[in-house]
Amino acid sequence: MSGQNISKFVQWGRNIVAVGRNYRDHCAELGNAVPTKPLLFMKPPSSYLEEGSGPILIPRGCMSCHHEVELGVVIGDVCCDISEDEVMSRIAGFALTLDMTARDFQEEAKKNGNPWTLAKCFDTALPVSKFIPISDIADPGNVKIWCKVNDEMRQNGTTADMVFSISYLVSYISQYFTLHRGDLVLTGTPAGVGSVNVGDTITAGLGDFITMKFDVKQRK
Ligand SMILES: O=C([O-])CC(=O)C(=O)O
Ligand SMILES: [Mg+2]
């Protein structure tokens, strides 16, 4: 079997680029400095959890699984070395997302100077809403974004508070690696992140455009 093109066996595309520390209030609550350039990490397609397809599963051994509500930008066309002015014409639309984070795993990784892979990439770590076409949102840089756990409002922010704008982020990423149609960019979370427990229900919303709901269970 050796010698065959790898493209027959692995699928290209569907990268998920996540931006961290993109809201000052969230930087403050976790004791991190506000970055002077975007902080990037990846989440894998295997972490996608579409609404209605099952619960968020707290990973084995995780004692502090945090919700991070984020605006997701769905790429519609190739972005390679594009300017900020070109970004909006390359975006297909948006999704509301949760960058679920095993915070205790992340703290341990941070302490040891290790990558955040286990903290950010576990199965179900990326709950996503239905697709929102770009034509639906006149100003994605100024929409309310919120997250409730059961009936308690935990995060209640606005995308107007991003440190780096959507256009800046997509242009910046495109200077280093090419984004393709179907890729997703997570734009960071506002303050109010916190733990969820087995039996909780997370509800989140983006302006008047969309809401989504996920139950939380434990991975057995
Ligand atoms: O884990 C973190 O706090 C970094 C991050 O994803 C965010 O700021 O959205
Ligand atoms: Mg995040």
PDB file of C-alpha atoms and ligand atoms in Angstrom:
ATOM      1  CA  MET A   1       0.000   0.000   0.000  1.00  0.00           C
ATOM      2  CA  SER A   2       2.951   2.380   0.376  1.00  0.00           C
ATOM      3  CA  GLY A   3       3.692   4.985  -2.274  1.00  0.00           C
ATOM      4  CA  GLN A   4       0.115   6.199  -2.853  1.00  0.00           C
ATOM      5  CA  ASN A   5      -0.708   9.881  -2.613  1.00  0.00           C
ATOM      6  CA  ILE A   6      -1.619  10.833   0.928  1.00  0.00           C
ATOM      7  CA  SER A   7      -4.544  12.895  -0.429  1.00  0.00           C
ATOM      8  CA  LYS A   8      -6.429   9.639  -1.030  1.00  0.00           C
ATOM      9  CA  PHE A   9      -6.363   8.967   2.665  1.00  0.00           C
ATOM     10  CA  VAL A  10      -6.597  12.310   4.446  1.00  0.00           C
ATOM     11  CA  GLN A  11      -8.963  15.196   3.776  1.00  0.00           C
ATOM     12  CA  TRP A  12      -7.665  18.686   3.168  1.00  0.00           C
ATOM     13  CA  GLY A  13      -9.429  21.749   4.503  1.00  0.00           C
ATOM     14  CA  ARG A  14     -11.784  22.662   7.334  1.00  0.00           C
ATOM     15  CA  ASN A  15      -9.167  24.239   9.523  1.00  0.00           C
ATOM     16  CA  ILE A  16     -10.392  25.929  12.654  1.00  0.00           C
ATOM     17  CA  VAL A  17      -8.259  28.833  13.829  1.00  0.00           C
ATOM     18  CA  ALA A  18      -9.051  30.187  17.274  1.00  0.00           C
ATOM     19  CA  VAL A  19      -8.040  33.567  18.630  1.00  0.00           C
ATOM     20  CA  GLY A  20      -7.345  33.859  22.350  1.00  0.00           C
ATOM     21  CA  ARG A  21      -7.349  36.889  24.668  1.00  0.00           C
ATOM     22  CA  ASN A  22      -9.241  39.117  22.271  1.00  0.00           C
ATOM     23  CA  TYR A  23     -11.391  40.862  24.908  1.00  0.00           C
ATOM     24  CA  ARG A  24      -9.736  42.961  27.626  1.00  0.00           C
ATOM     25  CA  ASP A  25     -12.229  41.912  30.319  1.00  0.00           C
ATOM     26  CA  HIS A  26     -11.523  38.221  29.672  1.00  0.00           C
ATOM     27  CA  CYS A  27      -7.757  38.829  29.777  1.00  0.00           C
ATOM     28  CA  ALA A  28      -8.253  40.523  33.150  1.00  0.00           C
ATOM     29  CA  GLU A  29     -10.380  37.752  34.665  1.00  0.00           C
ATOM     30  CA  LEU A  30      -7.734  35.107  33.903  1.00  0.00           C
ATOM     31  CA  GLY A  31      -4.822  37.380  34.834  1.00  0.00           C
ATOM     32  CA  ASN A  32      -3.363  37.518  31.316  1.00  0.00           C
ATOM     33  CA  ALA A  33      -1.877  40.584  29.640  1.00  0.00           C
ATOM     34  CA  VAL A  34      -3.756  42.023  26.656  1.00  0.00           C
ATOM     35  CA  PRO A  35      -1.775  40.771  23.642  1.00  0.00           C
ATOM     36  CA  THR A  36      -0.111  43.168  21.226  1.00  0.00           C
ATOM     37  CA  LYS A  37      -0.667  40.765  18.323  1.00  0.00           C
ATOM     38  CA  PRO A  38      -3.310  38.053  17.914  1.00  0.00           C
ATOM     39  CA  LEU A  39      -2.758  34.883  19.940  1.00  0.00           C
ATOM     40  CA  LEU A  40      -3.674  31.911  17.738  1.00  0.00           C
ATOM     41  CA  PHE A  41      -4.298  28.248  18.348  1.00  0.00           C
ATOM     42  CA  MET A  42      -6.158  25.524  16.454  1.00  0.00           C
ATOM     43  CA  LYS A  43      -9.144  23.329  17.168  1.00  0.00           C
ATOM     44  CA  PRO A  44      -9.706  20.146  15.098  1.00  0.00           C
ATOM     45  CA  PRO A  45     -12.801  19.349  12.989  1.00  0.00           C
ATOM     46  CA  SER A  46     -13.296  16.291  15.217  1.00  0.00           C
ATOM     47  CA  SER A  47     -14.253  18.670  18.039  1.00  0.00           C
ATOM     48  CA  TYR A  48     -17.311  20.033  16.172  1.00  0.00           C
ATOM     49  CA  LEU A  49     -20.660  19.471  17.884  1.00  0.00           C
ATOM     50  CA  GLU A  50     -23.644  20.613  15.849  1.00  0.00           C
ATOM     51  CA  GLU A  51     -26.679  21.711  17.807  1.00  0.00           C
ATOM     52  CA  GLY A  52     -29.096  18.806  18.121  1.00  0.00           C
ATOM     53  CA  SER A  53     -26.480  16.125  17.617  1.00  0.00           C
ATOM     54  CA  GLY A  54     -25.814  15.392  21.284  1.00  0.00           C
ATOM     55  CA  PRO A  55     -24.477  16.798  24.538  1.00  0.00           C
ATOM     56  CA  ILE A  56     -21.177  18.460  25.387  1.00  0.00           C
ATOM     57  CA  LEU A  57     -19.091  15.781  27.078  1.00  0.00           C
ATOM     58  CA  ILE A  58     -16.783  16.857  29.903  1.00  0.00           C
ATOM     59  CA  PRO A  59     -13.497  15.077  29.151  1.00  0.00           C
ATOM     60  CA  ARG A  60     -12.172  12.350  31.414  1.00  0.00           C
ATOM     61  CA  GLY A  61     -10.268  13.707  34.392  1.00  0.00           C
ATOM     62  CA  CYS A  62     -11.335  17.321  33.793  1.00  0.00           C
ATOM     63  CA  MET A  63     -12.444  19.082  36.992  1.00  0.00           C
ATOM     64  CA  SER A  64     -13.127  22.502  35.458  1.00  0.00           C
ATOM     65  CA  CYS A  65     -14.715  22.567  31.991  1.00  0.00           C
ATOM     66  CA  HIS A  66     -15.367  26.193  30.966  1.00  0.00           C
ATOM     67  CA  HIS A  67     -17.786  27.723  28.470  1.00  0.00           C
ATOM     68  CA  GLU A  68     -16.367  30.460  26.206  1.00  0.00           C
ATOM     69  CA  VAL A  69     -18.988  31.917  23.879  1.00  0.00           C
ATOM     70  CA  GLU A  70     -17.466  33.233  20.649  1.00  0.00           C
ATOM     71  CA  LEU A  71     -18.419  34.625  17.261  1.00  0.00           C
ATOM     72  CA  GLY A  72     -17.304  32.200  14.550  1.00  0.00           C
ATOM     73  CA  VAL A  73     -16.406  33.529  11.103  1.00  0.00           C
ATOM     74  CA  VAL A  74     -17.133  31.089   8.252  1.00  0.00           C
ATOM     75  CA  ILE A  75     -14.670  31.554   5.393  1.00  0.00           C
ATOM     76  CA  GLY A  76     -16.256  31.620   1.916  1.00  0.00           C
ATOM     77  CA  ASP A  77     -13.252  32.039  -0.384  1.00  0.00           C
ATOM     78  CA  VAL A  78      -9.479  31.640  -0.360  1.00  0.00           C
ATOM     79  CA  CYS A  79      -7.717  34.082   1.973  1.00  0.00           C
ATOM     80  CA  CYS A  80      -3.981  34.283   1.296  1.00  0.00           C
ATOM     81  CA  ASP A  81      -2.115  37.536   1.989  1.00  0.00           C
ATOM     82  CA  ILE A  82      -5.327  39.561   1.878  1.00  0.00           C
ATOM     83  CA  SER A  83      -5.740  43.110   3.151  1.00  0.00           C
ATOM     84  CA  GLU A  84      -8.263  44.105   5.789  1.00  0.00           C
ATOM     85  CA  ASP A  85     -10.388  45.705   3.031  1.00  0.00           C
ATOM     86  CA  GLU A  86     -10.690  42.376   1.230  1.00  0.00           C
ATOM     87  CA  VAL A  87     -11.822  40.329   4.212  1.00  0.00           C
ATOM     88  CA  MET A  88     -15.598  40.876   4.184  1.00  0.00           C
ATOM     89  CA  SER A  89     -15.885  39.763   0.541  1.00  0.00           C
ATOM     90  CA  ARG A  90     -14.216  36.442   1.464  1.00  0.00           C
ATOM     91  CA  ILE A  91     -16.546  35.655   4.364  1.00  0.00           C
ATOM     92  CA  ALA A  92     -19.581  33.408   3.755  1.00  0.00           C
ATOM     93  CA  GLY A  93     -21.182  34.092   7.095  1.00  0.00           C
ATOM     94  CA  PHE A  94     -21.055  33.440  10.789  1.00  0.00           C
ATOM     95  CA  ALA A  95     -21.875  30.915  13.471  1.00  0.00           C
ATOM     96  CA  LEU A  96     -22.239  31.189  17.194  1.00  0.00           C
ATOM     97  CA  THR A  97     -19.729  28.884  18.867  1.00  0.00           C
ATOM     98  CA  LEU A  98     -18.515  27.696  22.246  1.00  0.00           C
ATOM     99  CA  ASP A  99     -14.772  27.288  22.659  1.00  0.00           C
ATOM    100  CA  MET A 100     -15.149  24.684  25.404  1.00  0.00           C
ATOM    101  CA  THR A 101     -11.975  24.626  27.467  1.00  0.00           C
ATOM    102  CA  ALA A 102     -10.708  22.131  30.038  1.00  0.00           C
ATOM    103  CA  ARG A 103      -9.385  24.970  32.192  1.00  0.00           C
ATOM    104  CA  ASP A 104      -7.488  22.754  34.623  1.00  0.00           C
ATOM    105  CA  PHE A 105      -5.716  21.031  31.724  1.00  0.00           C
ATOM    106  CA  GLN A 106      -4.920  24.456  30.253  1.00  0.00           C
ATOM    107  CA  GLU A 107      -3.554  25.806  33.560  1.00  0.00           C
ATOM    108  CA  GLU A 108      -1.252  22.794  33.863  1.00  0.00           C
ATOM    109  CA  ALA A 109      -0.076  23.251  30.260  1.00  0.00           C
ATOM    110  CA  LYS A 110       0.516  26.982  30.796  1.00  0.00           C
ATOM    111  CA  LYS A 111       2.532  26.281  33.951  1.00  0.00           C
ATOM    112  CA  ASN A 112       4.759  23.845  32.105  1.00  0.00           C
ATOM    113  CA  GLY A 113       5.018  25.889  28.903  1.00  0.00           C
ATOM    114  CA  ASN A 114       3.204  23.162  26.955  1.00  0.00           C
ATOM    115  CA  PRO A 115       0.603  23.443  24.152  1.00  0.00           C
ATOM    116  CA  TRP A 116      -3.112  23.656  24.942  1.00  0.00           C
ATOM    117  CA  THR A 117      -4.090  20.717  22.730  1.00  0.00           C
ATOM    118  CA  LEU A 118      -5.811  18.550  25.325  1.00  0.00           C
ATOM    119  CA  ALA A 119      -7.516  21.583  26.894  1.00  0.00           C
ATOM    120  CA  LYS A 120      -9.046  22.834  23.647  1.00  0.00           C
ATOM    121  CA  CYS A 121      -9.347  19.914  21.200  1.00  0.00           C
ATOM    122  CA  PHE A 122     -11.287  17.157  22.950  1.00  0.00           C
ATOM    123  CA  ASP A 123     -14.394  15.654  21.318  1.00  0.00           C
ATOM    124  CA  THR A 124     -17.393  18.068  21.611  1.00  0.00           C
ATOM    125  CA  ALA A 125     -15.091  21.020  22.474  1.00  0.00           C
ATOM    126  CA  LEU A 126     -16.605  23.068  19.652  1.00  0.00           C
ATOM    127  CA  PRO A 127     -20.408  23.349  19.846  1.00  0.00           C
ATOM    128  CA  VAL A 128     -21.719  25.356  16.871  1.00  0.00           C
ATOM    129  CA  SER A 129     -25.035  26.973  15.932  1.00  0.00           C
ATOM    130  CA  LYS A 130     -26.758  26.934  12.572  1.00  0.00           C
ATOM    131  CA  PHE A 131     -25.104  28.971   9.795  1.00  0.00           C
ATOM    132  CA  ILE A 132     -25.846  32.712   9.622  1.00  0.00           C
ATOM    133  CA  PRO A 133     -25.334  34.167   6.094  1.00  0.00           C
ATOM    134  CA  ILE A 134     -23.225  37.328   5.958  1.00  0.00           C
ATOM    135  CA  SER A 135     -26.170  39.261   4.496  1.00  0.00           C
ATOM    136  CA  ASP A 136     -28.076  38.759   7.777  1.00  0.00           C
ATOM    137  CA  ILE A 137     -25.642  40.779   9.923  1.00  0.00           C
ATOM    138  CA  ALA A 138     -25.067  44.372   8.871  1.00  0.00           C
ATOM    139  CA  ASP A 139     -22.312  45.021  11.412  1.00  0.00           C
ATOM    140  CA  PRO A 140     -20.755  41.841  12.876  1.00  0.00           C
ATOM    141  CA  GLY A 141     -18.351  44.056  14.798  1.00  0.00           C
ATOM    142  CA  ASN A 142     -21.180  45.373  16.944  1.00  0.00           C
ATOM    143  CA  VAL A 143     -23.497  42.591  18.064  1.00  0.00           C
ATOM    144  CA  LYS A 144     -24.413  41.356  21.503  1.00  0.00           C
ATOM    145  CA  ILE A 145     -23.040  37.947  22.440  1.00  0.00           C
ATOM    146  CA  TRP A 146     -24.190  36.121  25.565  1.00  0.00           C
ATOM    147  CA  CYS A 147     -24.125  32.780  27.340  1.00  0.00           C
ATOM    148  CA  LYS A 148     -26.333  31.434  30.120  1.00  0.00           C
ATOM    149  CA  VAL A 149     -25.815  28.321  32.215  1.00  0.00           C
ATOM    150  CA  ASN A 150     -29.251  27.068  33.237  1.00  0.00           C
ATOM    151  CA  ASP A 151     -30.994  30.390  34.044  1.00  0.00           C
ATOM    152  CA  GLU A 152     -27.891  32.308  35.104  1.00  0.00           C
ATOM    153  CA  MET A 153     -26.395  34.874  32.730  1.00  0.00           C
ATOM    154  CA  ARG A 154     -22.653  34.233  32.757  1.00  0.00           C
ATOM    155  CA  GLN A 155     -21.334  36.103  29.721  1.00  0.00           C
ATOM    156  CA  ASN A 156     -23.006  39.214  28.382  1.00  0.00           C
ATOM    157  CA  GLY A 157     -20.732  41.036  25.957  1.00  0.00           C
ATOM    158  CA  THR A 158     -20.555  42.714  22.608  1.00  0.00           C
ATOM    159  CA  THR A 159     -18.286  42.051  19.639  1.00  0.00           C
ATOM    160  CA  ALA A 160     -17.577  45.815  19.686  1.00  0.00           C
ATOM    161  CA  ASP A 161     -15.178  45.063  22.555  1.00  0.00           C
ATOM    162  CA  MET A 162     -12.805  42.881  20.525  1.00  0.00           C
ATOM    163  CA  VAL A 163      -9.161  43.965  20.780  1.00  0.00           C
ATOM    164  CA  PHE A 164      -8.548  42.984  17.140  1.00  0.00           C
ATOM    165  CA  SER A 165     -11.409  43.328  14.632  1.00  0.00           C
ATOM    166  CA  ILE A 166     -12.703  40.532  12.400  1.00  0.00           C
ATOM    167  CA  SER A 167     -11.031  42.143   9.373  1.00  0.00           C
ATOM    168  CA  TYR A 168      -7.737  42.555  11.183  1.00  0.00           C
ATOM    169  CA  LEU A 169      -7.764  38.959  12.422  1.00  0.00           C
ATOM    170  CA  VAL A 170      -8.574  37.286   9.096  1.00  0.00           C
ATOM    171  CA  SER A 171      -6.054  39.479   7.247  1.00  0.00           C
ATOM    172  CA  TYR A 172      -3.397  38.750   9.896  1.00  0.00           C
ATOM    173  CA  ILE A 173      -3.974  34.985   9.796  1.00  0.00           C
ATOM    174  CA  SER A 174      -3.847  35.049   5.977  1.00  0.00           C
ATOM    175  CA  GLN A 175      -0.311  36.502   6.103  1.00  0.00           C
ATOM    176  CA  TYR A 176       0.890  33.234   7.633  1.00  0.00           C
ATOM    177  CA  PHE A 177      -1.378  30.476   6.390  1.00  0.00           C
ATOM    178  CA  THR A 178      -4.068  30.233   3.765  1.00  0.00           C
ATOM    179  CA  LEU A 179      -7.691  30.003   4.820  1.00  0.00           C
ATOM    180  CA  HIS A 180     -10.073  28.105   2.556  1.00  0.00           C
ATOM    181  CA  ARG A 181     -13.828  27.969   2.014  1.00  0.00           C
ATOM    182  CA  GLY A 182     -15.350  26.101   4.953  1.00  0.00           C
ATOM    183  CA  ASP A 183     -12.663  27.037   7.456  1.00  0.00           C
ATOM    184  CA  LEU A 184     -13.800  28.694  10.663  1.00  0.00           C
ATOM    185  CA  VAL A 185     -12.180  31.459  12.719  1.00  0.00           C
ATOM    186  CA  LEU A 186     -13.156  31.765  16.378  1.00  0.00           C
ATOM    187  CA  THR A 187     -12.735  35.355  17.503  1.00  0.00           C
ATOM    188  CA  GLY A 188     -12.241  35.013  21.262  1.00  0.00           C
ATOM    189  CA  THR A 189     -14.484  35.247  24.266  1.00  0.00           C
ATOM    190  CA  PRO A 190     -15.692  38.104  26.479  1.00  0.00           C
ATOM    191  CA  ALA A 191     -15.529  37.934  30.289  1.00  0.00           C
ATOM    192  CA  GLY A 192     -17.654  35.642  32.423  1.00  0.00           C
ATOM    193  CA  VAL A 193     -16.209  32.249  31.543  1.00  0.00           C
ATOM    194  CA  GLY A 194     -16.848  29.582  34.134  1.00  0.00           C
ATOM    195  CA  SER A 195     -17.309  25.907  34.870  1.00  0.00           C
ATOM    196  CA  VAL A 196     -20.188  23.750  33.778  1.00  0.00           C
ATOM    197  CA  ASN A 197     -21.349  20.590  35.507  1.00  0.00           C
ATOM    198  CA  VAL A 198     -23.121  17.396  34.513  1.00  0.00           C
ATOM    199  CA  GLY A 199     -26.832  18.137  34.069  1.00  0.00           C
ATOM    200  CA  ASP A 200     -26.347  21.811  33.163  1.00  0.00           C
ATOM    201  CA  THR A 201     -27.833  23.353  30.032  1.00  0.00           C
ATOM    202  CA  ILE A 202     -25.878  26.045  28.188  1.00  0.00           C
ATOM    203  CA  THR A 203     -27.867  28.564  26.149  1.00  0.00           C
ATOM    204  CA  ALA A 204     -26.115  31.168  24.044  1.00  0.00           C
ATOM    205  CA  GLY A 205     -27.147  33.890  21.645  1.00  0.00           C
ATOM    206  CA  LEU A 206     -25.863  36.363  19.107  1.00  0.00           C
ATOM    207  CA  GLY A 207     -27.931  39.558  18.854  1.00  0.00           C
ATOM    208  CA  ASP A 208     -31.375  38.774  17.471  1.00  0.00           C
ATOM    209  CA  PHE A 209     -29.822  36.454  14.919  1.00  0.00           C
ATOM    210  CA  ILE A 210     -29.546  33.124  16.645  1.00  0.00           C
ATOM    211  CA  THR A 211     -29.717  31.201  19.895  1.00  0.00           C
ATOM    212  CA  MET A 212     -28.479  27.702  20.608  1.00  0.00           C
ATOM    213  CA  LYS A 213     -28.730  25.203  23.418  1.00  0.00           C
ATOM    214  CA  PHE A 214     -26.551  22.293  24.580  1.00  0.00           C
ATOM    215  CA  ASP A 215     -26.806  19.871  27.496  1.00  0.00           C
ATOM    216  CA  VAL A 216     -23.710  18.902  29.461  1.00  0.00           C
ATOM    217  CA  LYS A 217     -22.799  15.311  30.313  1.00  0.00           C
ATOM    218  CA  GLN A 218     -19.702  13.447  31.407  1.00  0.00           C
ATOM    219  CA  ARG A 219     -17.676  11.377  28.965  1.00  0.00           C
ATOM    220  CA  LYS A 220     -17.873   7.897  30.468  1.00  0.00           C
TER     221      LYS A 220
HETATM  222  O1  LIG B   1      -8.443  29.994  26.888  1.00  0.00           O
HETATM  223  C1  LIG B   1      -8.408  31.230  26.801  1.00  0.00           C
HETATM  224  O2  LIG B   1      -8.702  31.972  27.741  1.00  0.00           O
HETATM  225  C2  LIG B   1      -8.055  31.868  25.505  1.00  0.00           C
HETATM  226  C3  LIG B   1      -9.235  31.872  24.638  1.00  0.00           C
HETATM  227  O3  LIG B   1      -9.596  30.878  24.043  1.00  0.00           O
HETATM  228  C4  LIG B   1     -10.051  33.090  24.525  1.00  0.00           C
HETATM  229  O4  LIG B   1      -9.656  34.139  25.049  1.00  0.00           O
HETATM  230  O5  LIG B   1     -11.111  33.002  23.911  1.00  0.00           O
HETATM  231 MG    MG B   2     -11.595  30.995  23.363  1.00  0.00          MG
END
